[in-house]
Amino acid sequence: MAEETKEDQYVVLARKYRPQNFEDLLGQDALVQTLTNAIKNNRLHHAYILTGIRGVGKTTTARLIARALNCTGIDGNGGPTITPCGQCDNCKAIASGRHMDVMELDAASHTGVDDVRELLDSSRYAPTNARYKVYIIDEVHMLSKGAFNALLKTLEEPPAHVKFIFATTEIRKVPVTILSRCQRFDLQRLSTETLKTLFTKILGKENIPYTAESLDIIAKAADGSARDGLSLLDQAIVLSNGDIKTEVVKKMLGLADRSQTLSLFENLVKGNMEEVLNNVSEQYTNGATPMIILQDLINITHDMAKIKIVPQMLNSTTLSEIECKTFSELSASCSLAILSKIWQMLIKGVGELNIAPSTVDALEMILLRVAYSASLPTPYELLNEVKKNSNLGSSSYSNAPVQEIEKKNNLNISQENFETFNTISDFLAYLEKSKKALIEYSIKNDVSINEFRDGYISMAISPTVHQDFIMGLHKLLTDATSKKWEIEIIRGELGETIADKEKSLVDVNRKNVSEYPLVKKILEEFKGSKIETVIRKNLENLEEQEPENSENIISTTYFDEED
């Protein structure tokens, strides 16, 4: 049997349709624009680092940069260009990976110091055929600490003819000392629409029929990676024998039917547990895995929540007709609180599915739990219901009409005496009388009052104040006065608090009292003694009191702030 020639060998789509110029590089507009401006203005950096997920074009971009820097044009007289010709000797050699001045190093298999030293030794020599020597190091984060250190000095001040291009999927593992010497580009994930455009273009060139839904499924499964998407497309072409159909792609990926999953979600929201079990059984029989079903439901919950917030998303071209119809019907009855509850239970279910002995049984129990709880009222609804029913009166009114009950309740409210707070002193007196010690303490120590009048407070608050303070204060004021209060919080530093003012006043009173001749004499006689508290006492003729009573006076007598 004759050996298969190179021309007869099949080249996978990811290699066959690798971008040959920057125009073919999809989804990386910022990078292309930066390089274009750098080449036009002759401001080429000596080191670049490309980061992003697998399959977005890091190595391809590195090779394109090498070609752009070394292209000489068809006539051999061209300079660096953003549109390499692809026809000159340098372009052809770099594209085929055999140019002696463009060296690619796989850091995963060349991690040591010796490998880097060998590279640096060769960098001292001028390029043989190209304009620049270009060193492309893939997965650079896998270099050892010693290798990184060996690279530092040359990377900071390389020879004029040397350019470094690094590629990595783990940018956080690259030392900051390396990053600071490089111009960084973050290559973006490719959107589903961009991938579908790419697949459509390739299948058109390959003359292979397809369905739009099948490409949409592959694009979503690729998760932003062009290489992953083209590998899946290759597999779908082989499996479908050159005619890509939706059913074949779903079977290949083990996906559940989208319409069935949407129906399952609808039954979950409505709490139809019997229909949920029948739906799961049918999808499992058709080949859908429990984890795929659960992930699809999580995705639908996310889409539904976004549509609740931004209803215009229903007009998006990314949604199918059945998705638009289902989301539109459920939007009115499915609140964000319910969606949030479903999301939390489904996310928790992913962990349960991973440890369960039977995944399908675990999925059924997870979904039964979701369906049961989805029909239950939320805590907010329960609280409102309790508040609504709390005014129905006591058992003595159980047989009275509702109107009569409301009339009596309103009469009781109108006859109740409510407080009026015109000053902060009125409010503090009320707090002390009603024994609201926590709020009283916070009002005195944790806030500075700028303005206080009936129905309005303006104040600054301390960062250490309890997080429920404002809510508790507002409720207390509303309940005590039967009025709506406006509480304005002023941003900035905390001013003088009531406690500070009281302390200042006490200090002034102590100083004033200490000026009395008798008190001054006592303080001099008893070294280290001090006035602790000032309380009301008749200080008339204090100077005439006999000194023999002075010990009793200093130990037990306190002077009031008004005296």
Coordinates of C-alpha atoms in Angstrom, one line a residue, residues 73-324:
G73 CA 6.7 43.0 0.9
I74 CA 6.6 41.3 -2.5
D75 CA 9.3 43.6 -3.9
G76 CA 11.6 43.0 -0.8
N77 CA 11.7 46.7 0.1
G78 CA 8.8 46.9 2.6
G79 CA 8.9 47.8 6.3
P80 CA 6.9 46.7 9.3
T81 CA 3.2 46.6 8.3
I82 CA -0.1 45.7 9.9
T83 CA -1.0 43.9 6.6
P84 CA 1.8 41.4 5.9
C85 CA 1.9 40.3 2.3
G86 CA 2.1 36.6 2.9
Q87 CA 4.2 36.2 -0.2
C88 CA 7.7 37.3 0.8
D89 CA 10.3 34.7 2.0
N90 CA 10.0 35.9 5.7
C91 CA 6.1 35.7 5.7
K92 CA 6.2 32.2 4.2
A93 CA 8.9 30.9 6.5
I94 CA 7.2 32.3 9.6
A95 CA 3.8 30.9 8.6
S96 CA 5.3 27.4 8.1
G97 CA 7.2 27.7 11.4
R98 CA 10.7 27.3 9.9
H99 CA 12.2 30.8 10.1
M100 CA 15.5 30.7 11.9
D101 CA 15.1 34.2 13.4
V102 CA 11.6 33.5 14.8
M103 CA 11.9 31.0 17.6
E104 CA 9.0 29.4 19.4
L105 CA 9.6 28.0 22.8
D106 CA 7.2 25.8 24.7
A107 CA 7.7 26.8 28.4
A108 CA 5.8 23.7 29.5
S109 CA 8.8 21.5 28.3
H110 CA 11.6 24.1 28.7
T111 CA 11.1 25.4 32.2
G112 CA 14.7 25.6 33.5
V113 CA 17.3 28.3 33.8
D114 CA 19.5 26.6 31.2
D115 CA 16.8 26.8 28.5
V116 CA 16.4 30.5 29.1
R117 CA 20.2 31.1 29.2
E118 CA 20.6 29.4 25.9
L119 CA 17.9 31.7 24.4
L120 CA 19.5 34.8 25.9
D121 CA 22.9 33.9 24.5
S122 CA 21.5 33.6 21.0
S123 CA 19.7 37.0 21.4
R124 CA 23.0 38.8 21.3
Y125 CA 23.6 38.0 17.7
A126 CA 21.9 39.9 14.9
P127 CA 19.2 38.3 12.9
T128 CA 20.2 36.3 9.8
N129 CA 17.5 37.1 7.3
A130 CA 14.8 39.0 9.2
R131 CA 14.5 42.5 10.5
Y132 CA 14.0 41.4 14.1
K133 CA 14.7 38.3 16.1
V134 CA 11.4 37.3 17.6
Y135 CA 11.2 35.0 20.6
I136 CA 7.7 33.5 21.2
I137 CA 7.3 31.8 24.5
D138 CA 4.1 29.9 24.9
E139 CA 2.6 29.1 28.4
V140 CA 5.2 31.4 29.9
H141 CA 3.7 31.0 33.4
M142 CA 5.2 27.6 33.5
L143 CA 8.8 28.9 33.6
S144 CA 10.6 28.3 36.9
K145 CA 11.4 31.1 39.3
G146 CA 15.1 30.9 38.3
A147 CA 14.2 31.1 34.6
F148 CA 12.1 34.2 35.2
N149 CA 15.0 35.8 37.1
A150 CA 17.4 35.0 34.4
L151 CA 15.1 36.6 31.9
L152 CA 14.6 39.9 33.8
K153 CA 17.6 42.0 32.8
T154 CA 17.5 41.1 29.1
L155 CA 13.8 41.6 29.0
E156 CA 14.1 45.1 30.4
E157 CA 16.9 46.2 28.1
P158 CA 17.0 43.8 25.1
P159 CA 19.2 44.4 22.0
A160 CA 17.5 46.7 19.5
H161 CA 17.0 43.7 17.1
V162 CA 15.1 41.5 19.6
K163 CA 11.4 41.3 20.3
F164 CA 9.8 39.1 23.0
I165 CA 6.2 37.8 22.7
F166 CA 4.8 35.8 25.6
A167 CA 1.5 33.9 25.7
T168 CA -0.3 32.5 28.8
T169 CA -3.6 31.3 30.1
E170 CA -2.6 32.0 33.7
I171 CA -1.6 35.6 33.9
R172 CA -1.7 35.6 37.7
K173 CA 1.1 33.1 37.8
V174 CA 3.5 35.4 35.9
P175 CA 5.7 37.5 38.3
V176 CA 4.9 41.2 38.5
T177 CA 8.5 42.0 37.6
I178 CA 7.9 40.3 34.2
L179 CA 4.5 42.0 33.6
S180 CA 5.9 45.4 34.3
R181 CA 8.4 45.0 31.5
C182 CA 5.8 44.0 28.9
Q183 CA 2.9 45.5 27.0
R184 CA -0.1 43.4 28.0
F185 CA -3.0 42.4 25.8
D186 CA -6.1 40.6 27.2
L187 CA -7.6 38.6 24.3
Q188 CA -11.4 38.5 24.7
R189 CA -13.7 35.5 24.6
L190 CA -15.5 35.3 21.2
S191 CA -19.2 35.9 21.4
T192 CA -21.7 33.3 20.2
E193 CA -22.6 35.5 17.2
T194 CA -18.9 35.9 16.2
L195 CA -18.4 32.1 16.4
K196 CA -21.6 31.4 14.4
T197 CA -20.3 33.9 11.7
L198 CA -17.0 32.1 11.6
F199 CA -18.6 28.6 11.3
T200 CA -20.9 29.8 8.6
K201 CA -18.0 31.2 6.6
I202 CA -16.0 28.0 7.0
L203 CA -18.9 25.6 6.1
G204 CA -19.6 27.8 3.1
K205 CA -16.0 27.2 1.9
E206 CA -16.2 23.5 2.7
N207 CA -19.6 23.3 0.9
I208 CA -21.3 21.5 3.8
P209 CA -25.0 22.0 4.5
Y210 CA -26.1 22.8 8.1
T211 CA -29.0 24.1 10.2
A212 CA -28.8 27.4 12.0
E213 CA -29.8 25.9 15.3
S214 CA -27.0 23.3 15.1
L215 CA -24.4 26.1 14.7
D216 CA -26.0 28.0 17.6
I217 CA -25.6 24.9 19.9
I218 CA -22.0 24.4 18.9
A219 CA -21.2 28.1 19.4
K220 CA -22.6 28.0 22.9
A221 CA -20.8 24.8 23.7
A222 CA -17.5 26.3 22.6
D223 CA -17.7 28.8 25.5
G224 CA -15.9 31.6 23.7
S225 CA -13.1 29.5 22.3
A226 CA -12.7 29.4 18.5
R227 CA -10.5 26.3 18.6
D228 CA -13.0 24.4 20.8
G229 CA -15.8 25.4 18.5
L230 CA -13.9 24.3 15.3
S231 CA -13.0 21.0 17.0
L232 CA -16.7 20.4 17.8
L233 CA -17.6 21.4 14.2
D234 CA -15.1 18.9 12.9
Q235 CA -16.7 16.2 15.0
A236 CA -20.2 17.2 13.9
I237 CA -19.2 17.0 10.2
V238 CA -17.9 13.5 10.6
L239 CA -20.8 12.3 12.8
S240 CA -23.4 13.7 10.4
N241 CA -21.7 12.5 7.3
G242 CA -21.4 16.0 5.8
D243 CA -24.9 17.3 6.6
I244 CA -25.0 18.9 10.1
K245 CA -28.4 18.6 11.7
T246 CA -29.6 19.8 15.0
E247 CA -30.5 16.3 16.3
V248 CA -27.1 15.0 15.5
V249 CA -25.3 17.8 17.3
K250 CA -27.6 17.4 20.4
K251 CA -26.8 13.7 20.5
M252 CA -23.1 14.4 20.1
L253 CA -23.0 16.8 23.0
G254 CA -25.5 14.9 25.1
L255 CA -27.8 17.9 25.2
A256 CA -31.4 18.0 26.2
D257 CA -34.0 19.3 23.7
R258 CA -34.4 23.1 24.3
S259 CA -38.2 23.0 24.0
Q260 CA -38.4 20.1 26.5
T261 CA -36.2 22.0 29.0
L262 CA -38.3 25.1 28.6
S263 CA -41.4 23.1 29.3
L264 CA -39.6 21.6 32.3
F265 CA -38.8 25.0 33.6
E266 CA -42.4 26.2 33.1
N267 CA -43.7 23.2 35.1
L268 CA -41.1 23.9 37.9
V269 CA -42.4 27.5 38.3
K270 CA -46.0 26.3 38.3
G271 CA -45.3 23.5 40.8
N272 CA -46.5 20.7 38.5
M273 CA -44.5 17.9 40.1
E274 CA -46.0 15.0 38.1
E275 CA -45.2 16.8 34.8
V276 CA -41.6 17.5 36.1
L277 CA -41.0 13.8 36.7
N278 CA -42.4 12.8 33.3
N279 CA -40.3 15.4 31.5
V280 CA -37.1 14.3 33.2
S281 CA -37.7 10.7 32.5
E282 CA -38.4 11.4 28.8
Q283 CA -35.2 13.5 28.4
Y284 CA -33.1 11.0 30.2
T285 CA -34.4 8.2 28.0
N286 CA -33.5 10.3 24.9
G287 CA -29.9 10.6 26.1
A288 CA -29.7 13.9 28.0
T289 CA -27.5 13.6 31.1
P290 CA -28.8 14.9 34.5
M291 CA -26.0 17.4 34.8
I292 CA -26.8 18.9 31.3
I293 CA -30.5 19.2 32.2
L294 CA -29.6 21.0 35.5
Q295 CA -27.1 23.3 33.7
D296 CA -29.7 24.2 31.1
L297 CA -32.3 25.0 33.8
I298 CA -29.7 27.3 35.5
N299 CA -29.1 29.0 32.2
I300 CA -32.8 29.5 31.6
T301 CA -33.2 30.9 35.2
H302 CA -30.5 33.4 34.4
D303 CA -32.0 34.5 31.1
M304 CA -35.5 34.8 32.8
A305 CA -34.1 37.1 35.5
K306 CA -32.4 39.3 32.9
I307 CA -35.6 39.6 31.0
K308 CA -37.5 40.6 34.2
I309 CA -35.0 43.5 34.6
V310 CA -34.7 44.4 30.9
P311 CA -37.9 43.4 29.1
Q312 CA -36.4 44.7 25.8
M313 CA -34.2 41.6 25.8
L314 CA -37.2 39.6 24.5
N315 CA -36.5 41.3 21.1
S316 CA -32.9 39.9 21.0
T317 CA -32.0 37.8 18.0
T318 CA -30.2 35.4 20.2
L319 CA -33.5 34.0 21.6
S320 CA -35.4 31.4 19.6
E321 CA -39.1 31.8 19.0
I322 CA -40.1 29.2 21.6
E323 CA -37.8 30.9 24.2
C324 CA -39.4 34.3 23.5

